[in-house]
XYZ file of C-alpha atoms in Angstrom:
473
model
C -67.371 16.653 -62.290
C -68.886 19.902 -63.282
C -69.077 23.225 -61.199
C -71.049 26.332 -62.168
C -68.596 28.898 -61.955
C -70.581 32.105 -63.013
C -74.221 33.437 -62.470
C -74.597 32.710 -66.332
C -74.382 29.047 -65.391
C -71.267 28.568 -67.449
C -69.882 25.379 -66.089
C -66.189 23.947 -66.494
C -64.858 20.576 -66.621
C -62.578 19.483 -63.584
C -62.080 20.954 -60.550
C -59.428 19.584 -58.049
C -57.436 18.597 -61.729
C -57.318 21.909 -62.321
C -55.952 22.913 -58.888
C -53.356 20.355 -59.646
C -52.612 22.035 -63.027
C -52.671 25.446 -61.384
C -50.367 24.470 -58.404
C -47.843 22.692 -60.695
C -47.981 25.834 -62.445
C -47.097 27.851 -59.300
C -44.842 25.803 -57.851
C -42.667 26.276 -60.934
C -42.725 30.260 -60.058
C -41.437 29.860 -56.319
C -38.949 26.941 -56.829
C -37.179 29.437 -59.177
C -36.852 32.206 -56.336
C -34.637 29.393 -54.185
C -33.129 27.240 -56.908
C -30.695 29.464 -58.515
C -29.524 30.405 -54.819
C -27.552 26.801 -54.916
C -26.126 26.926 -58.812
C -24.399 30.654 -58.507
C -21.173 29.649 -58.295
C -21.095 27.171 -61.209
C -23.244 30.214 -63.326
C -20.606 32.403 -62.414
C -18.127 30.021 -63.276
C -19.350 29.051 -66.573
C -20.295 32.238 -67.145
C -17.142 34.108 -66.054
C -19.681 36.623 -63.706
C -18.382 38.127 -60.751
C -20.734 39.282 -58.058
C -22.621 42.274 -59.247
C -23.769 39.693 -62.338
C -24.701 37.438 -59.923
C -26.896 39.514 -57.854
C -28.700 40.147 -60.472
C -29.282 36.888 -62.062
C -31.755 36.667 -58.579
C -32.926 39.366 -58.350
C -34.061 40.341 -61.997
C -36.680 37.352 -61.244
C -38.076 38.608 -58.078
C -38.150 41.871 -58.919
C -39.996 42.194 -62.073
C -42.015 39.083 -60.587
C -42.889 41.978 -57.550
C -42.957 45.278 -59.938
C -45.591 43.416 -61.780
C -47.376 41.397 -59.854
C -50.365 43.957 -59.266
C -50.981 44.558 -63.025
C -50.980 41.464 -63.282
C -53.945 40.800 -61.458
C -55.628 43.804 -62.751
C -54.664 42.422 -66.389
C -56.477 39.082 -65.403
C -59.407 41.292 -64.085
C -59.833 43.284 -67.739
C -58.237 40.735 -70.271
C -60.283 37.402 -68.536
C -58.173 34.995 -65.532
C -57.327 32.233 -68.496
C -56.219 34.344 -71.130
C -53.752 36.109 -68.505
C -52.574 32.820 -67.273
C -51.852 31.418 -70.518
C -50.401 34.386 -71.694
C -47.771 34.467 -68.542
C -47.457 30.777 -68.340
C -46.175 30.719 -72.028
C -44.083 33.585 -71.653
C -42.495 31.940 -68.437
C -42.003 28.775 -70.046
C -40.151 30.545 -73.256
C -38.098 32.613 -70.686
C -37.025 29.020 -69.015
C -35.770 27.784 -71.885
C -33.778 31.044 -73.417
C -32.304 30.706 -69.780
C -31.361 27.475 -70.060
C -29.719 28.003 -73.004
C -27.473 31.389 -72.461
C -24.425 31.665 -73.442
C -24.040 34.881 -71.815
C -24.463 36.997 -68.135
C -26.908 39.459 -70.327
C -28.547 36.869 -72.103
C -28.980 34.692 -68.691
C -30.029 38.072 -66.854
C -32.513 39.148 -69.903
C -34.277 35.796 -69.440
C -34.765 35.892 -65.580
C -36.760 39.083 -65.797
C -38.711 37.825 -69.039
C -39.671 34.632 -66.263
C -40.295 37.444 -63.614
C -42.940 39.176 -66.264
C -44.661 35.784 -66.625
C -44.884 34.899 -63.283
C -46.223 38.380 -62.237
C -48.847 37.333 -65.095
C -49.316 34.056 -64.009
C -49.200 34.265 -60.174
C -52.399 36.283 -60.023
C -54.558 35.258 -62.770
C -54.267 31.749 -61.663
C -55.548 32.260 -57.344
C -58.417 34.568 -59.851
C -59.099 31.241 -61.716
C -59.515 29.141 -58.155
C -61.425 31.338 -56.508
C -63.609 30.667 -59.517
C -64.389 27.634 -59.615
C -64.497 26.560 -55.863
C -67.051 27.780 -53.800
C -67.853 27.268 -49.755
C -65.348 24.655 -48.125
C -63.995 23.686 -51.197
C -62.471 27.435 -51.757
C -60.920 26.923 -48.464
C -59.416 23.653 -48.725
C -58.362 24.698 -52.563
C -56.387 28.034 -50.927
C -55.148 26.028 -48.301
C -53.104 23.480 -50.791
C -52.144 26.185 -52.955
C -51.003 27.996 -50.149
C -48.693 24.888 -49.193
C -47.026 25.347 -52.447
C -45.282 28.179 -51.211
C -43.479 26.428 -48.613
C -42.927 23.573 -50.554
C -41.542 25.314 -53.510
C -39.302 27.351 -51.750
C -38.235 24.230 -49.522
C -37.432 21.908 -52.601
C -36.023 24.407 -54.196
C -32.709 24.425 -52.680
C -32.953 20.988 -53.341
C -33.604 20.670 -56.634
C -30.903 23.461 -57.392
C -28.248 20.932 -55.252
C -29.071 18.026 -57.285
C -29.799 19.297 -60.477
C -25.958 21.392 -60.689
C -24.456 18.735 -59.414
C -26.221 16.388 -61.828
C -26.520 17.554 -65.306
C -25.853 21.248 -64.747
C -27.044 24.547 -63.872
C -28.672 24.953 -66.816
C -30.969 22.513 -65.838
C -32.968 24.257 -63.034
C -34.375 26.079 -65.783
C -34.463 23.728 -68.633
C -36.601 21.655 -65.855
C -39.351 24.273 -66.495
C -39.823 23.554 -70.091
C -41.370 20.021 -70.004
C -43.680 20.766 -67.008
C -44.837 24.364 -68.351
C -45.789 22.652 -71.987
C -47.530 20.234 -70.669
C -49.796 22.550 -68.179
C -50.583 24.912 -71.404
C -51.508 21.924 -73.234
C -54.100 20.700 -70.440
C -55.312 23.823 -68.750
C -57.513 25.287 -71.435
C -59.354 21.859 -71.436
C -60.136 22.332 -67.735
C -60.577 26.045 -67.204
C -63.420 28.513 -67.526
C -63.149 30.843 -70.082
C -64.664 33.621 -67.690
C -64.833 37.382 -69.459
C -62.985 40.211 -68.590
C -64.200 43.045 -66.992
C -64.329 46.560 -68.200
C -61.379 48.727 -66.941
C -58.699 50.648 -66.693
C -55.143 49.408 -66.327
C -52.407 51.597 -64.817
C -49.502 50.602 -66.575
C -47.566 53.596 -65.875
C -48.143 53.098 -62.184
C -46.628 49.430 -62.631
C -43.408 50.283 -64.856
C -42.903 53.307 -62.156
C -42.639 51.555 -59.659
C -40.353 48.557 -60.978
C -38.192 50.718 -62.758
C -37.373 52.652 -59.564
C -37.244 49.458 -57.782
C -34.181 48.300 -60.294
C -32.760 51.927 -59.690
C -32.372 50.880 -55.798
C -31.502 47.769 -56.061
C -28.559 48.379 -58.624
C -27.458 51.754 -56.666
C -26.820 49.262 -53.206
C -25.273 46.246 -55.914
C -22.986 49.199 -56.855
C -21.837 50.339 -53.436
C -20.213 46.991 -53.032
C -17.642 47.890 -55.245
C -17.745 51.628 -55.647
C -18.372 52.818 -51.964
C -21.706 54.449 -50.861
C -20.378 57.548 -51.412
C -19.455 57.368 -55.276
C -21.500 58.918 -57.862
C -22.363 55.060 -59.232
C -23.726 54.662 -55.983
C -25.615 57.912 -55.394
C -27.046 58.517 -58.635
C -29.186 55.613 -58.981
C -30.177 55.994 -55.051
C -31.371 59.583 -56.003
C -33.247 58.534 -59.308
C -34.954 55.856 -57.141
C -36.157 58.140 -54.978
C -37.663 60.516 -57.665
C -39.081 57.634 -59.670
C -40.934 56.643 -55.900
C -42.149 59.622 -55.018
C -43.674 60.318 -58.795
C -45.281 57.049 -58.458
C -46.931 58.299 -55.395
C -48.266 61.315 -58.045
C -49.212 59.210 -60.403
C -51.235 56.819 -57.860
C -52.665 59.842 -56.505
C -54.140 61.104 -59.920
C -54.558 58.079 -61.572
C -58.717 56.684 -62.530
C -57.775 53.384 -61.699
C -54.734 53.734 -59.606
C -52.660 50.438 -59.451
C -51.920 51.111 -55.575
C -54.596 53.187 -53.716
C -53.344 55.566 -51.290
C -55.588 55.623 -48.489
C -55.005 52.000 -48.562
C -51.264 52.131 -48.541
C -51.515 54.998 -45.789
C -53.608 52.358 -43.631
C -51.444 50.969 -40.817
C -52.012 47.231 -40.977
C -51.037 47.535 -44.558
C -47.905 49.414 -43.566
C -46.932 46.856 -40.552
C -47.511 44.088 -43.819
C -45.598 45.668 -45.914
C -42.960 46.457 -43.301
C -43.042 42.779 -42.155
C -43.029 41.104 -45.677
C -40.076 43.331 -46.926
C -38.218 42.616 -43.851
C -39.006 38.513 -43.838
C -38.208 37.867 -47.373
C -35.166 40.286 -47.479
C -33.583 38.211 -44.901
C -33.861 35.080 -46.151
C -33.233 35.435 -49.704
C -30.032 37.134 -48.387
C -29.106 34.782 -45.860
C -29.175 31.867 -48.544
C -27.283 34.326 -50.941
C -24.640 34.833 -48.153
C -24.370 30.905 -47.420
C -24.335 29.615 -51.017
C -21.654 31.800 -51.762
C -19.923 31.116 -48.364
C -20.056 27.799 -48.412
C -18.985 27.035 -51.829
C -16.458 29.763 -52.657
C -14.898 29.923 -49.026
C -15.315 26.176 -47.826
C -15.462 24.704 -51.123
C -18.561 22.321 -50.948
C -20.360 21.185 -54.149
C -23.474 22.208 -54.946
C -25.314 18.912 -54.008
C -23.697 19.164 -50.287
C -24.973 22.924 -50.323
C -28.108 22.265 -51.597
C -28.516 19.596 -48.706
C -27.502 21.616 -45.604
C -29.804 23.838 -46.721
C -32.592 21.623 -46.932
C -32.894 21.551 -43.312
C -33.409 25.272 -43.564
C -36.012 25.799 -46.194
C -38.414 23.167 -43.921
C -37.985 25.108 -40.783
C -39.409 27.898 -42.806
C -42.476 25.651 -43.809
C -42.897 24.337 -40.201
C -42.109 28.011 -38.660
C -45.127 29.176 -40.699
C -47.541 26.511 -39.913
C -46.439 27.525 -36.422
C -47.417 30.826 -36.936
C -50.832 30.291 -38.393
C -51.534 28.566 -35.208
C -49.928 31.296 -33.058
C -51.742 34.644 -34.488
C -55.160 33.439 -33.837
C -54.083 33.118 -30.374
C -51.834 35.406 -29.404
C -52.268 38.448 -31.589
C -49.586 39.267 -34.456
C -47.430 41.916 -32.771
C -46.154 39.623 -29.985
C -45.460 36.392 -32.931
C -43.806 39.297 -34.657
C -41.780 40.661 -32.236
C -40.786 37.239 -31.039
C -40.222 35.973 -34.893
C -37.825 38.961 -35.646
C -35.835 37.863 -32.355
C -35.344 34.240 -33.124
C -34.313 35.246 -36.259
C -31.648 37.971 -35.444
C -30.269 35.110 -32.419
C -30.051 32.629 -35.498
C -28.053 35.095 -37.300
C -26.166 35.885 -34.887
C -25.126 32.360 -34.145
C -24.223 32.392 -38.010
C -21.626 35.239 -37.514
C -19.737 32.248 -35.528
C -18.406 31.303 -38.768
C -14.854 30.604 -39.432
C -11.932 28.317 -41.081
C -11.279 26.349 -37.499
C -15.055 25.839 -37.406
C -17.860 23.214 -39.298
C -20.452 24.751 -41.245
C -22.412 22.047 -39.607
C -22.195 23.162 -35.747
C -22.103 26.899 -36.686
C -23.858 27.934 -40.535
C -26.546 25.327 -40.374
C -28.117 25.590 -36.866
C -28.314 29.295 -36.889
C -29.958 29.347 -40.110
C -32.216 26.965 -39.377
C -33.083 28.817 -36.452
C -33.273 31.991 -38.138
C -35.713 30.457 -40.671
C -38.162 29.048 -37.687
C -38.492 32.717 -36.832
C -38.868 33.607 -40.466
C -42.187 31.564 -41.503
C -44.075 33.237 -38.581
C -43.662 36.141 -40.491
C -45.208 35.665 -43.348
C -48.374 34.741 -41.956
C -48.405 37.681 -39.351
C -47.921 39.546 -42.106
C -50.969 38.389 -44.461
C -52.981 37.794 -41.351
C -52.828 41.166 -39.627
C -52.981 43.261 -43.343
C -56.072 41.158 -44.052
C -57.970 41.222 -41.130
C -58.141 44.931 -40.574
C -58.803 46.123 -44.017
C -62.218 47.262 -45.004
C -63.790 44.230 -47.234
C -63.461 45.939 -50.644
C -59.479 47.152 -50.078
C -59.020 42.845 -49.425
C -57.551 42.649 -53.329
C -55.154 45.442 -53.079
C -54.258 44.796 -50.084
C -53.164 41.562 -50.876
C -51.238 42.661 -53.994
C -49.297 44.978 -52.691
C -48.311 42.352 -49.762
C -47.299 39.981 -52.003
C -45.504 42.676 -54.333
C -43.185 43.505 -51.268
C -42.766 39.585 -50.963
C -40.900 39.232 -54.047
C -39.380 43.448 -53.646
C -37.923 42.705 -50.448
C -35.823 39.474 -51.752
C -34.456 41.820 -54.079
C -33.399 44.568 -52.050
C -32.243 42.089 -49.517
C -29.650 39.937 -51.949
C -28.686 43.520 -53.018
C -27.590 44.826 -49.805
C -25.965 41.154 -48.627
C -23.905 41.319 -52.116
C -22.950 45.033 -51.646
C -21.752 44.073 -47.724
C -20.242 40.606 -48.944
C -18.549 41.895 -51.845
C -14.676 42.006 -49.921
C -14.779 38.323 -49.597
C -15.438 37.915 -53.506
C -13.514 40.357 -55.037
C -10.756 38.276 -57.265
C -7.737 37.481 -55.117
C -9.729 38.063 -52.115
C -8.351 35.817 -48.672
C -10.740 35.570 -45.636
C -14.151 35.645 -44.675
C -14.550 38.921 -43.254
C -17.172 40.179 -45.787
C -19.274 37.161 -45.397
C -19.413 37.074 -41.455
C -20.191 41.371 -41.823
C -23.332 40.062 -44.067
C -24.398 37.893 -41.400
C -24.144 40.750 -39.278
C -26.154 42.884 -41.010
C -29.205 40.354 -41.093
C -28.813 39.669 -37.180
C -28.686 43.867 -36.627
C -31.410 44.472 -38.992
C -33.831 41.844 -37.704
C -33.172 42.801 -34.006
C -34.231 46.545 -35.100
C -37.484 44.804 -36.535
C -38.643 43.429 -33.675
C -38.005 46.562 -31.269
C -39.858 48.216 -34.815
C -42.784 45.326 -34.784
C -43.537 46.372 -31.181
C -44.987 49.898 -32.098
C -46.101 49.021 -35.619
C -47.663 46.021 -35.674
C -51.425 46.041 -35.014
C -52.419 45.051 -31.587
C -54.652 42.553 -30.362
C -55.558 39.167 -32.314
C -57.023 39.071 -36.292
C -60.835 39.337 -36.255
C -62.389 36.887 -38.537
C -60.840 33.394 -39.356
C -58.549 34.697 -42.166
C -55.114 32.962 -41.820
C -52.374 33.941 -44.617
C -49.484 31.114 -45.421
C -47.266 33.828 -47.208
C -46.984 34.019 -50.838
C -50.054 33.187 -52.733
C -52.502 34.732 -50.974
């Protein structure tokens, strides 16, 4: 099959085998943000890394993967969508491996944010490449597989991590990478249109900014854990954050080709999807950093048990989404929203019942999985009510920057569960105080969202028939 892809009448081989290329490609990228949730404790063990290691063997993934996600897609817009998405599949592919093979906390940590730069240049160029070569219907169906990707990925995920750790070792979740990523470089440039760049500017000081300060935050709350909020470790990196923020805002505002515009970031439906994207992914990436580490390093279950429980979990997110794409149309996002946030601070909240006397099984594992049915909604209300009150030409930075805060929120949100968590872990440590204060936190914070969502969140339901799945779009 042949489809004309350009108004020069280039035409490209495949079609739905290149979606299937493409998807593997991406479902690679979002297994990774739930697969090393499982094997923590046996990295840290092998490893010899205490928490604030850890934390950021997670979070150096998702937040370079965020920082860069929008140069990325401007990179794939100036440089050409294949040459981008070769370029950041190959990098993410060599990043697997060096992962797989560390020795070392630094060298394990180095490699997850080399995988984050390749997915933030891999992510984007490859939706660029789809909406090139399907047209009409077929763009729609095409988005809406690789849309069920995301919820796939991050569902198997926890999976895969159980039985991979248990299996051969940790070092296999990213080993696992290698095979599949070679052979998807091998076949893609077979299958995909070599489309030219474009012209441009690209605002890579805009893009480092805002990572860097990012890192600043999210290392300035991993530090509090230990050294109190009120310690210069703590404040230091909190202030430089702050600078680093607010002379990105500069630098956006001056910039030619500014990497996030600012009367599109000052518009509110892009501030409610920000808000609501930070918020949803923040919670459950902590949430399943809180009950990995609970369940294996207070309760003592393997990693195949864990990564089972929490299988459960990661599908009420898909369903809770495909819920919520049927909801907003309806209803309007601010009421899914507001109800969303409050399922998912009651599931939390069950999840504080935690305790030696009590089963994981009748207290962890039904609150999260009710928590995560009010966590899928989220995502879509929050692509769904960014994208359908944006003017037409703001569409593609509005959906970067969603999907930036996507990957920004997970890390702030392991950050602040391993700062609030870190009594329970410190070495010698007896009880589970710290852990059941972490669940706390989630339950309090998404209770504030919702009474937040009910002021913020546009009113009314989406015009147009845009539906968002989360990540991806």
């Amino acid at each position: 099959m042949e489809i004309d892809v350009s108004r020069g009448g280039v035409r490209a081989p495949g079609g739905w085998g290149v979606l299937v290329l493409l998807c593997l490609a991406q479902f690679m990228l979002i297994v990774d943000i739930t697969v090393v949730q499982v094997a923590l404790p046996s990295i840290g063990a092998d490893l010899a890394l205490g928490r604030e290691a850890l934390t950021w063997v997670v979070t150096a993934y998702t937040l370079c993967f965020g920082g860069l996600m929008v140069l990325g897609g401007r990179l794939a817009d100036v440089l050409g969508a294949r040459r981008t998405l070769l370029a950041g599949l190959a990098l993410f592919t060599a990043a697997s491996l060096l992962c797989g093979l560390s020795g070392s906390g630094a060298t394990l940590i180095a490699g997850r944010a080399l995988q984050g730069v390749g997915a933030a240049l891999l992510s984007p160029a490859a939706l660029a490449v789809i909406t090139t070569v399907f047209h009409g219907a077929r763009r729609g169906r095409a988005l809406g597989v690789w849309a069920a990707v995301g919820g796939s990925g991050a569902a198997l995920g926890v999976l895969l991590g159980g039985l991979l750790t248990a299996g051969p070792g940790w070092a296999w979740v990213f080993v696992v990478n290698v095979p599949v990523g070679l052979l998807v470089l091998a076949a893609l440039p077979a299958v995909t249109p070599a489309v030219p760049g474009r012209a441009g500017r690209v605002d890579v000081p805009g893009a480092l900014l805002v990572t860097v300060a990012t890192g600043l935050l999210v290392y300035g709350v991993v530090t509090a854990g230990e050294a109190g909020w009120g310690a210069a470790a703590t404040l230091l990196p909190l202030a430089g954050a702050v600078l680093l923020y607010a002379l990105f805002a500069a630098v956006q505002r001056t910039a030619r080709a500014p990497l996030m515009r600012a009367a599109t970031l000052a518009r509110r439906p892009v501030i409610s999807g920000m808000f609501l994207m930070l918020t949803a992914t923040g919670l459950m990436l902590g949430l399943f950093f809180i009950g990995s580490l609970y369940l294996q390093h207070a309760r003592g279950f393997g990693a195949l048990e864990t990564g089972l429980l929490f299988l459960p979990v990661a599908l009420a997110i898909t369903i809770g989404a495909q819920a919520g794409g049927h909801l907003v149309p309806r209803l309007g996002g601010r009421p899914v929203a507001v109800a969303a946030f409050a399922l998912t601070a009651a599931g939390a909240a069950w999840m504080t019942m935690i305790s030696p006397e009590t089963s994981p099984y009748a207290t962890l594992l039904p609150g999260f999985t009710l928590a995560a049915l009010g966590i899928g909604p989220l995502f879509v209300t929050a692509t769904t009510t960014t994208m359908a009150n944006v003017p037409p030409g703001e569409n593609g930075v509005a959906s970067g920057v969603i999907n930036t805060f996507h990957e920004l929120g997970g890390s702030i949100g392991v950050a602040v569960a391993s700062a609030v968590v870190a009594p329970s872990l410190a070495p010698g440590a007896a009880g589970i105080g710290g852990f059941v204060s972490g669940l706390t936190v989630c339950a309090v914070t998404a209770g504030v969202a919702a009474l937040v969502s009910l002021r913020l969140v546009p009113p009314g339901r989406p015009s147009g028939a845009f539906v968002g799945h989360g990540h991806g779009h």
